[in-house]
Structures are given as structure tokens and as C-alpha cells.
mmCIF file of C-alpha atoms in Angstrom:
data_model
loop_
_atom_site.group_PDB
_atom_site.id
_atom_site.type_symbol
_atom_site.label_atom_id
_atom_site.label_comp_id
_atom_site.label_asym_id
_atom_site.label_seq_id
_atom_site.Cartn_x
_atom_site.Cartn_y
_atom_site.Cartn_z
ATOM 1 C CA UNK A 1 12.178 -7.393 3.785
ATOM 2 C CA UNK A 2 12.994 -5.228 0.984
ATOM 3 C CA UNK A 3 16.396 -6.695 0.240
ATOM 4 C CA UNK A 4 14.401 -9.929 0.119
ATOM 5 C CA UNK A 5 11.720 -8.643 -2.773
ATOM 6 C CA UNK A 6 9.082 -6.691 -0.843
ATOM 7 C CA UNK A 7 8.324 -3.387 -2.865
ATOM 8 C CA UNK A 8 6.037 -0.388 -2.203
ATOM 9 C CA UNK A 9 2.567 0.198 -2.798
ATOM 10 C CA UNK A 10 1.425 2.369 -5.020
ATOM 11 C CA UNK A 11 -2.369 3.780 -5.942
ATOM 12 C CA UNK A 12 -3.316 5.632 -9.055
ATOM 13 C CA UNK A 13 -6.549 7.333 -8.752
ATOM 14 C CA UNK A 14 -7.003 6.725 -12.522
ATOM 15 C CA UNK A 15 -6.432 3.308 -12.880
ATOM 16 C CA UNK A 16 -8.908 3.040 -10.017
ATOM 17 C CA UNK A 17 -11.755 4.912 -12.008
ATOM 18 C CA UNK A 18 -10.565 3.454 -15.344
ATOM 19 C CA UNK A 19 -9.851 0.111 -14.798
ATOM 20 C CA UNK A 20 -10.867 -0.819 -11.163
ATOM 21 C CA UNK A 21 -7.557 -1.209 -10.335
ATOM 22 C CA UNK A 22 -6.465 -0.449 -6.198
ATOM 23 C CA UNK A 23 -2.997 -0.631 -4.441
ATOM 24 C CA UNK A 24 -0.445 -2.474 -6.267
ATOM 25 C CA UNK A 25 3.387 -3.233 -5.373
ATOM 26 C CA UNK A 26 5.495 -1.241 -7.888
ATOM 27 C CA UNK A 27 8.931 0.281 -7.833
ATOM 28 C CA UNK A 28 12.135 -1.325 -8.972
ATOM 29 C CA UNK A 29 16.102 -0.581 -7.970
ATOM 30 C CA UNK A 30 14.778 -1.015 -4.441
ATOM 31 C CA UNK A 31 17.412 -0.593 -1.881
ATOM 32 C CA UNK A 32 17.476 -0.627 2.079
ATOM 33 C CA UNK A 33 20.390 0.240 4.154
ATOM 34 C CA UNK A 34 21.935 1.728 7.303
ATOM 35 C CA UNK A 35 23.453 4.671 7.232
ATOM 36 C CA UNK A 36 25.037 5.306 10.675
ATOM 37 C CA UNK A 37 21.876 5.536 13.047
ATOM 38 C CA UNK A 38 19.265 5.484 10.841
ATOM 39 C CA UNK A 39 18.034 3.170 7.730
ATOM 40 C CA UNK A 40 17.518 4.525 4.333
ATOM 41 C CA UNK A 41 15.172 2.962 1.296
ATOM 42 C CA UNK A 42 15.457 4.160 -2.423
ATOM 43 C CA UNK A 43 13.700 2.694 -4.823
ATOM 44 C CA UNK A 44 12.548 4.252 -8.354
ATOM 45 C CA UNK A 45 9.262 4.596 -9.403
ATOM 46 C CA UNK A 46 7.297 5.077 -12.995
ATOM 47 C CA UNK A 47 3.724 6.974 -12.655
ATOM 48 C CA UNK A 48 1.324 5.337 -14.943
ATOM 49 C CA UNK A 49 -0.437 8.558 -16.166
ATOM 50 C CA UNK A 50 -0.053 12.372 -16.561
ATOM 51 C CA UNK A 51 -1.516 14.291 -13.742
ATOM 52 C CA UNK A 52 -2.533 11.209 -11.819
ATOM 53 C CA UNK A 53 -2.720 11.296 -8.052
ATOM 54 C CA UNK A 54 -0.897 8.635 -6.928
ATOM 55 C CA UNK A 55 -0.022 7.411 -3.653
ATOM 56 C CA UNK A 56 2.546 5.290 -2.042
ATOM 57 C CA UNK A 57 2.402 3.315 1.272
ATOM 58 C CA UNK A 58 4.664 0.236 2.803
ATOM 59 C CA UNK A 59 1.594 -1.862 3.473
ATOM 60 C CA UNK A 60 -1.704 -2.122 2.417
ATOM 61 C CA UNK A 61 -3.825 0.646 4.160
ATOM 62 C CA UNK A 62 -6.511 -0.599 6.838
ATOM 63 C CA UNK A 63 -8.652 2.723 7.287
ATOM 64 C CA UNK A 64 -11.085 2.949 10.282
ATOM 65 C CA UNK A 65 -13.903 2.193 7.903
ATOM 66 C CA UNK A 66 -12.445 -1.114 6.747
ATOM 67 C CA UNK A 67 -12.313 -1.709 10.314
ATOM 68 C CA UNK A 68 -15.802 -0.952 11.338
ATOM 69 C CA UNK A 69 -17.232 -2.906 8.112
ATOM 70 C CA UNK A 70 -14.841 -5.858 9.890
ATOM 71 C CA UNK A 71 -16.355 -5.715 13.303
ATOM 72 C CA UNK A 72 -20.105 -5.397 11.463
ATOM 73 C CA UNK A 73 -19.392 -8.674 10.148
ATOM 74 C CA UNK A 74 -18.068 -10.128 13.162
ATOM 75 C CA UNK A 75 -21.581 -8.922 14.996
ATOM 76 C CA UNK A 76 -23.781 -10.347 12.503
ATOM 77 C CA UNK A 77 -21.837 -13.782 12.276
ATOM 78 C CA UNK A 78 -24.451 -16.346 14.281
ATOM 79 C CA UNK A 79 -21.544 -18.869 14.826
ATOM 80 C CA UNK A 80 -19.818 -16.288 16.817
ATOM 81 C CA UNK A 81 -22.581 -15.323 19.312
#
């Protein structure tokens, strides 16, 4: 999927606090190949700020709390019981 345009995820913990901001793709001069056995990705990547914490992920991160909030709302919807 990279070849095709998918690119990485990235979080900056101050655009978060500053602007609201969560996980967005980023990353150019993406590239995906295999290399004997295994697969390699590059890609390039600017950080927004100085001394940020950023992170990077290949999806978007479903944490066990996003999953409990999930099947809260699934116990409390009537049209489901």
C-alpha cells in the first residue's frame, strides 16, 4: 500500500496541546521493497518543532481505552438490547 500512496502516521505532542491537532499521515520519498527475505520501507520525515515528542505508527492507534469507551457505547445503545 505504500507504493500506492499510503504514508505513516505521525503525532506531535505540541501540535496536540497547541493546536488540537492528533495523528496525521506525513512523510514523503516513501519507498517499500524486498530485499531478499525480508521487506524494507524508507521514507523521510520533517519534525514540526524543536524538542517535540513525536511519534510514528503505520495505522491509527486503537488503545484499550478507545476500546472500552466502544463497548460502553455498544451497552448503552437501546436498539441493540
Amino acid at each position: 500500500l505504500y507504493n500506492q500512496g499510503l504514508r505513516p502516521l505521525m503525532y506531535s505532542t505540541q501540535d496536540a496541546e497547541t493546536r488540537g491537532v492528533g495523528w496525521v499521515r506525513s512523510g514523503t520519498r516513501i519507498a517499500y521493497y524486498q530485499r531478499g527475505k525480508a521487506y524494507t520501507l524508507t521514507f523521510s520525515i520533517t519534525f514540526p518543532y524543536d524538542c517535540d515528542r513525536c511519534f510514528l505508527a503505520h495505522c491509527y492507534p486503537y488503545t484499550y481505552s478507545d476500546l472500552q469507551l466502544s463497548l460502553l457505547d455498544l451497552e448503552a445503545d437501546e436498539q441493540r438490547k
